[in-house]
Coordinates of C-alpha atoms in Angstrom, one line a residue:
X1 CA -48.4 51.6 21.2
X2 CA -47.1 48.8 23.1
X3 CA -44.3 49.4 25.9
X4 CA -42.4 48.3 29.0
X5 CA -41.1 50.8 31.6
X6 CA -38.7 48.9 33.6
X7 CA -35.8 49.2 36.7
X8 CA -38.5 52.2 37.8
X9 CA -39.3 52.9 41.7
X10 CA -43.2 52.5 40.8
X11 CA -45.2 54.5 43.4
X12 CA -48.8 53.3 42.7
X13 CA -51.2 55.7 43.9
X14 CA -52.2 52.5 45.8
X15 CA -50.2 53.1 48.9
X16 CA -47.7 50.7 47.4
X17 CA -44.0 51.5 46.6
X18 CA -41.9 48.8 44.0
X19 CA -38.1 49.6 45.0
X20 CA -37.3 47.9 41.6
X21 CA -40.2 47.6 39.2
X22 CA -42.2 47.6 35.6
X23 CA -45.2 48.4 34.2
X24 CA -46.4 46.3 31.0
X25 CA -48.4 49.0 29.2
X26 CA -50.8 47.2 26.1
X27 CA -52.6 49.9 23.2
X28 CA -54.0 51.8 25.7
X29 CA -54.3 50.3 29.1
X30 CA -51.8 48.5 31.6
X31 CA -51.2 45.0 31.5
X32 CA -49.1 44.0 34.3
X33 CA -47.6 45.7 37.1
X34 CA -44.6 43.8 38.7
X35 CA -41.6 43.1 41.0
X36 CA -38.2 42.4 39.0
X37 CA -36.1 43.4 35.8
X38 CA -39.8 42.7 33.4
X39 CA -41.6 39.8 32.1
X40 CA -40.4 37.7 29.7
X41 CA -41.0 38.1 26.1
X42 CA -39.9 42.0 26.3
X43 CA -38.3 41.8 22.6
X44 CA -41.9 43.0 21.1
X45 CA -41.9 45.7 23.0
X46 CA -40.4 49.0 23.2
X47 CA -38.5 48.9 26.2
X48 CA -37.4 52.1 28.3
X49 CA -34.9 51.8 30.8
X50 CA -35.7 53.9 33.5
X51 CA -32.8 53.5 35.7
X52 CA -34.3 53.8 39.0
X53 CA -36.4 57.1 38.3
X54 CA -40.1 57.5 39.9
X55 CA -43.5 56.2 37.9
X56 CA -46.1 57.5 39.0
X57 CA -50.5 57.7 37.9
X58 CA -51.0 60.2 36.0
X59 CA -51.7 63.4 38.3
X60 CA -55.3 64.9 38.3
X61 CA -56.5 68.1 39.3
X62 CA -60.0 68.5 40.4
X63 CA -60.7 72.2 40.7
X64 CA -59.3 74.2 37.0
X65 CA -60.9 77.2 34.7
X66 CA -59.0 76.5 31.8
X67 CA -60.8 80.1 29.8
X68 CA -59.4 81.8 32.9
X69 CA -55.7 82.9 32.5
X70 CA -54.2 83.3 35.9
X71 CA -53.5 86.9 35.1
X72 CA -53.2 89.6 38.1
X73 CA -57.4 90.1 37.6
X74 CA -58.7 87.2 35.8
X75 CA -62.4 87.9 35.5
X76 CA -60.9 91.0 33.1
X77 CA -60.3 89.4 29.5
X78 CA -62.9 87.2 30.7
X79 CA -65.1 89.7 29.6
X80 CA -62.9 91.0 27.4
X81 CA -61.9 88.7 25.3
X82 CA -63.7 86.8 22.3
X83 CA -64.7 83.5 22.7
X84 CA -62.4 82.6 19.5
X85 CA -59.5 84.1 22.1
X86 CA -60.6 82.5 24.9
X87 CA -60.9 78.8 23.2
X88 CA -57.4 79.6 22.1
X89 CA -56.0 80.9 25.6
X90 CA -58.0 77.5 27.0
X91 CA -56.0 75.3 24.5
X92 CA -52.7 76.3 25.9
X93 CA -53.9 76.1 28.9
X94 CA -54.7 72.2 28.4
X95 CA -51.3 71.9 26.8
X96 CA -49.3 73.3 29.6
X97 CA -51.3 71.2 31.8
X98 CA -50.8 67.5 30.3
X99 CA -47.4 68.3 29.9
X100 CA -46.4 68.7 34.1
X101 CA -48.1 65.5 34.4
X102 CA -51.8 66.3 35.1
X103 CA -53.3 63.8 32.8
X104 CA -56.5 64.3 33.9
X105 CA -58.8 67.8 34.9
X106 CA -62.1 68.7 35.9
X107 CA -63.0 72.2 34.7
X108 CA -65.4 73.7 37.1
X109 CA -66.5 77.4 35.2
X110 CA -66.0 78.8 31.6
X111 CA -68.4 80.2 29.5
X112 CA -69.6 79.5 25.4
X113 CA -69.8 76.1 25.8
X114 CA -66.2 76.6 25.7
X115 CA -65.0 73.4 28.1
X116 CA -67.0 71.1 27.1
X117 CA -65.7 71.6 22.9
X118 CA -62.0 71.0 24.6
X119 CA -63.0 68.4 26.0
X120 CA -64.1 67.0 23.1
X121 CA -61.5 68.4 20.7
X122 CA -59.0 66.4 23.1
X123 CA -61.0 63.6 23.2
X124 CA -60.3 63.7 19.2
X125 CA -57.0 64.0 19.1
X126 CA -57.3 67.8 17.6
X127 CA -55.3 69.0 21.0
X128 CA -52.8 67.7 23.4
X129 CA -54.3 68.1 26.8
X130 CA -55.4 66.5 29.7
X131 CA -58.9 64.1 29.9
X132 CA -61.6 66.6 30.5
X133 CA -64.5 66.2 33.1
X134 CA -66.5 69.9 32.9
X135 CA -69.2 71.7 33.9
X136 CA -70.0 73.7 31.4
X137 CA -71.1 77.4 33.0
X138 CA -71.4 77.4 36.8
X139 CA -75.0 79.2 38.3
X140 CA -74.8 81.7 40.6
X141 CA -77.5 84.4 41.9
X142 CA -77.9 87.1 39.8
X143 CA -75.1 89.2 40.2
X144 CA -73.3 86.1 43.2
X145 CA -69.4 84.8 42.8
X146 CA -68.4 84.3 39.7
X147 CA -71.3 85.4 37.4
X148 CA -68.7 86.6 34.7
X149 CA -68.5 82.7 33.8
X150 CA -71.9 81.8 35.6
X151 CA -75.6 81.1 34.4
X152 CA -77.5 83.4 36.5
X153 CA -80.4 81.8 38.7
X154 CA -82.9 82.7 41.6
X155 CA -85.2 80.4 43.4
X156 CA -85.0 76.7 43.2
X157 CA -87.7 76.5 40.5
X158 CA -84.9 78.5 37.9
X159 CA -82.1 76.8 39.5
X160 CA -83.3 73.3 38.6
X161 CA -83.5 74.8 34.9
X162 CA -80.4 76.2 35.4
X163 CA -79.0 72.9 36.3
X164 CA -80.5 71.0 33.5
X165 CA -79.5 73.9 31.0
X166 CA -76.2 72.4 32.1
X167 CA -77.0 68.5 31.4
X168 CA -78.3 69.6 28.4
X169 CA -75.2 71.6 27.1
X170 CA -73.2 68.3 27.6
X171 CA -72.0 68.9 31.0
X172 CA -70.1 65.8 32.8
X173 CA -70.8 67.4 36.5
X174 CA -72.3 70.3 37.8
X175 CA -70.7 73.6 39.9
X176 CA -73.1 75.5 42.3
X177 CA -71.5 78.8 44.3
X178 CA -72.9 78.5 47.4
X179 CA -71.7 81.5 49.1
X180 CA -69.4 84.3 48.0
X181 CA -65.9 84.5 47.0
X182 CA -62.6 86.9 46.9
X183 CA -62.4 87.4 43.1
X184 CA -66.2 89.0 42.5
X185 CA -66.2 92.6 43.8
X186 CA -69.0 93.2 46.6
X187 CA -69.5 89.8 47.7
X188 CA -68.5 88.4 51.1
X189 CA -66.6 85.1 51.0
X190 CA -68.1 84.2 54.1
X191 CA -71.5 84.8 53.4
X192 CA -74.6 82.4 52.3
X193 CA -75.5 82.9 49.0
X194 CA -77.9 80.6 47.7
X195 CA -80.9 79.2 50.3
X196 CA -81.2 75.4 51.4
X197 CA -84.5 74.7 49.0
X198 CA -82.1 76.3 46.1
X199 CA -79.1 74.3 46.7
X200 CA -81.1 70.9 47.7
X201 CA -83.2 71.6 43.8
X202 CA -80.3 71.7 42.1
X203 CA -78.5 68.7 44.0
X204 CA -81.2 66.3 43.1
X205 CA -81.4 67.4 39.5
X206 CA -77.5 66.8 39.0
X207 CA -78.1 63.3 40.8
X208 CA -81.1 62.1 39.4
X209 CA -78.8 63.3 35.4
X210 CA -76.2 61.3 36.9
X211 CA -73.9 63.5 37.8
X212 CA -72.0 64.4 40.4
X213 CA -72.1 68.2 41.7
X214 CA -69.6 70.6 43.7
X215 CA -70.5 73.2 45.6
X216 CA -67.7 76.6 45.8
X217 CA -68.1 77.2 49.6
X218 CA -66.3 79.3 51.3
X219 CA -68.8 80.5 54.4
X220 CA -69.8 77.8 57.2
X221 CA -72.9 78.3 56.7
X222 CA -73.0 77.9 53.0
X223 CA -70.5 74.8 53.8
X224 CA -73.3 72.6 55.5
X225 CA -76.3 74.0 53.6
X226 CA -74.5 72.2 50.6
X227 CA -73.7 69.1 53.3
X228 CA -77.3 68.4 53.6
X229 CA -78.2 69.1 50.2
X230 CA -76.5 66.4 49.2
X231 CA -73.4 67.4 47.7
X232 CA -70.9 65.1 46.3
X233 CA -67.7 67.8 46.9
X234 CA -67.2 71.3 48.7
X235 CA -64.3 73.5 46.7
X236 CA -62.5 75.7 49.0
X237 CA -64.3 75.2 52.4
X238 CA -62.8 78.4 53.6
X239 CA -64.7 78.9 57.2
X240 CA -65.2 75.4 59.3
X241 CA -66.7 74.0 62.3
X242 CA -67.2 71.1 64.4
X243 CA -70.8 70.9 63.0
X244 CA -69.5 70.9 59.8
X245 CA -66.8 68.6 60.1
X246 CA -69.1 66.2 60.9
X247 CA -71.9 66.4 58.0
X248 CA -69.0 65.5 56.1
X249 CA -68.4 62.5 57.8
X250 CA -72.3 61.9 57.6
X251 CA -72.7 62.7 53.8
X252 CA -68.9 60.8 53.2
X253 CA -68.2 64.0 51.1
X254 CA -64.9 65.0 50.3
X255 CA -63.0 68.3 50.5
X256 CA -61.3 69.7 47.6
X257 CA -59.1 72.8 49.4
X258 CA -57.6 74.6 46.8
X259 CA -55.0 76.2 49.0
X260 CA -52.8 77.6 45.8
X261 CA -55.8 80.2 45.1
X262 CA -54.9 82.6 48.2
X263 CA -50.8 81.2 48.3
X264 CA -50.5 83.1 45.2
X265 CA -52.4 85.7 45.7
X266 CA -50.6 86.8 48.7
X267 CA -46.9 85.6 47.6
X268 CA -47.5 88.3 44.7
X269 CA -49.4 90.8 46.2
X270 CA -50.6 94.0 45.2
X271 CA -47.6 95.3 43.5
X272 CA -48.0 92.5 40.9
X273 CA -51.3 94.4 39.7
X274 CA -53.8 92.1 41.9
X275 CA -56.4 94.3 42.6
X276 CA -56.6 95.5 46.0
X277 CA -60.3 94.3 47.1
X278 CA -58.8 90.6 46.1
X279 CA -55.7 91.4 48.0
X280 CA -57.6 92.5 51.2
X281 CA -60.5 90.2 50.9
X282 CA -57.3 87.2 50.8
X283 CA -55.8 88.5 54.2
X284 CA -59.4 88.0 55.9
X285 CA -59.3 84.3 55.0
X286 CA -55.8 83.0 54.5
X287 CA -55.2 82.0 57.6
X288 CA -58.4 80.7 59.1
X289 CA -58.8 78.8 55.3
X290 CA -55.3 77.1 56.6
X291 CA -56.5 75.9 60.1
X292 CA -60.1 74.5 58.5
X293 CA -57.6 72.5 56.0
X294 CA -55.5 71.2 58.7
X295 CA -59.0 70.2 61.3
X296 CA -60.4 68.2 58.2
X297 CA -57.2 66.6 57.6
X298 CA -56.6 65.4 61.4
X299 CA -60.6 64.5 60.9
X300 CA -60.0 61.9 58.3
X301 CA -62.1 63.9 55.5
X302 CA -61.0 62.5 52.4
X303 CA -58.6 65.4 50.7
X304 CA -58.6 65.4 47.0
X305 CA -56.1 67.9 45.2
X306 CA -57.3 70.9 43.1
X307 CA -55.4 74.0 42.5
X308 CA -58.2 76.3 41.6
X309 CA -56.1 76.7 38.1
X310 CA -56.6 80.2 36.3
X311 CA -56.6 82.4 39.3
X312 CA -54.5 85.3 40.1
X313 CA -50.9 84.0 39.4
X314 CA -52.0 80.6 39.8
X315 CA -51.0 79.2 36.2
X316 CA -52.1 76.1 34.1
X317 CA -49.4 74.0 34.3
X318 CA -47.9 74.7 38.2
X319 CA -51.3 73.1 39.4
X320 CA -49.1 69.9 41.4
X321 CA -47.8 73.5 44.0
X322 CA -51.1 72.2 45.4
X323 CA -49.4 69.1 46.6
X324 CA -46.6 70.8 48.5
X325 CA -49.1 73.4 49.8
X326 CA -51.2 70.3 51.2
X327 CA -48.2 68.6 52.5
X328 CA -47.8 71.9 54.5
X329 CA -50.8 71.2 56.4
X330 CA -50.0 67.7 57.4
X331 CA -50.8 65.2 55.0
X332 CA -47.4 63.2 54.2
X333 CA -46.3 62.9 51.0
X334 CA -47.7 59.7 50.0
X335 CA -51.1 61.2 51.3
X336 CA -50.0 64.1 48.8
X337 CA -50.1 62.3 45.8
X338 CA -53.2 60.4 46.9
X339 CA -55.0 62.9 46.8
X340 CA -54.4 63.4 43.2
X341 CA -54.5 60.2 42.1
X342 CA -56.9 57.4 43.7
X343 CA -58.7 60.2 46.0
X344 CA -59.0 62.4 43.2
X345 CA -60.4 59.7 40.5
X346 CA -63.1 58.6 42.9
X347 CA -64.2 62.3 43.4
X348 CA -64.9 62.1 39.7
X349 CA -66.4 58.9 39.4
X350 CA -63.1 57.4 37.5
X351 CA -61.8 54.7 39.9
X352 CA -62.5 52.2 37.9
X353 CA -61.1 53.7 35.2
X354 CA -57.9 55.5 36.2
X355 CA -55.7 56.9 39.5
X356 CA -53.5 53.9 40.2
X357 CA -51.3 52.0 38.4
X358 CA -53.1 48.8 38.2
X359 CA -54.2 46.1 35.1
X360 CA -57.1 47.1 33.2
X361 CA -56.7 50.9 34.1
X362 CA -56.2 53.4 31.5
X363 CA -51.9 54.0 30.7
X364 CA -52.0 57.5 32.3
X365 CA -48.5 57.8 33.8
X366 CA -45.9 60.0 34.8
X367 CA -42.2 59.7 35.2
X368 CA -40.0 61.8 37.5
X369 CA -36.4 62.6 38.2
X370 CA -35.9 62.6 41.9
X371 CA -38.5 60.9 44.9
X372 CA -41.6 62.6 45.5
X373 CA -42.1 60.5 48.4
X374 CA -38.4 62.4 50.1
X375 CA -39.4 65.9 48.4
X376 CA -42.7 66.1 47.3
X377 CA -41.6 69.3 45.6
X378 CA -40.1 67.4 42.7
X379 CA -43.3 67.1 40.7
X380 CA -43.7 70.8 41.0
X381 CA -40.4 71.4 38.8
X382 CA -41.3 70.8 34.9
X383 CA -37.6 69.7 34.0
X384 CA -37.9 67.0 36.6
X385 CA -41.2 65.2 34.6
X386 CA -39.6 63.3 31.5
X387 CA -42.5 61.6 30.1
X388 CA -45.8 61.7 30.8
X389 CA -48.9 59.3 29.1
X390 CA -52.0 59.7 28.8
X391 CA -54.6 56.9 27.2
X392 CA -51.3 54.8 26.4
X393 CA -49.5 57.8 24.3
X394 CA -46.7 59.9 25.3
X395 CA -47.2 63.4 24.9
X396 CA -44.1 63.9 26.4
X397 CA -40.4 61.7 26.7
X398 CA -37.6 63.0 27.2
X399 CA -35.5 59.7 28.3

């Protein structure tokens, strides 16, 4: 497809805004981004007049679980449903995510090889969904947090084998459960699970294979162990202190806060059917989570947006509520947009291909009614996302 989007307010993901600009798309690439009414020779293009609407890069969510359905106790269907049913749900979740303006996701834990198969189906055009960077199964200790979608392993040698298995199965990234968490009964969010030696073995195997590695790490000791072991990202990061902040800066690691997960649990409460143990643990960690994220942002730690979609009432397609919550901890709207575009693309190792509206990059973009720099919440209003393009193809277009 060759198309020109003109008379647009262009928010390019690099921090710049063109009050009246245009974007030329040639095939699946951005050919030109300019200021003014548009380039010469527009008669050979499909010209779309945007009447001042905002154009942004396609949004990126660095932490989703497409296999998990966002129900009150989402680990239960994961154990009860057939692999076929889980795969069908995942395909539906992927489609909802794309139509909401999220054109790339990192799936950090699935079952039965579904994230990889869904990635391949999307790439082959069999399913309409976002570009998927999939971790296949997470790796946890025996009986550890997230065991329902994890490969359980104990000891450094077995952890090496588990990581190698995920790579053999086609994982694009590696996910390790370094501490306890909220959704698994009988584990403490602040408690370390893998030892430093086990985490170091995992990071070595991932990096040898050219994969980036993410740590589910909520407790302070587990966070610091993961950072010292060389992990690229920390997911959640609930209990931070000054030493952890310094390690983030030293190691140039990226933080993915996932504020949406506890927010939705507390908003819905036990009356919604969420198990009491999840409510109780969330109540204990929610304030510390917010304060830790404020401290991290103030210190200048790079923050990438990740909603943890699939957790209770944190539904696929509602991913961009995370940006409003990031603004709530102190990010400017422009910084929040960067967390889901430029910084997110760099987090996934895709900064040269997506994340900003620049010539030569893949044509991933969204068109929005309203100005997210004035009201970041417009991005979570599905009726305000009037066009979604991925790889130069419109998957949604109401203008």
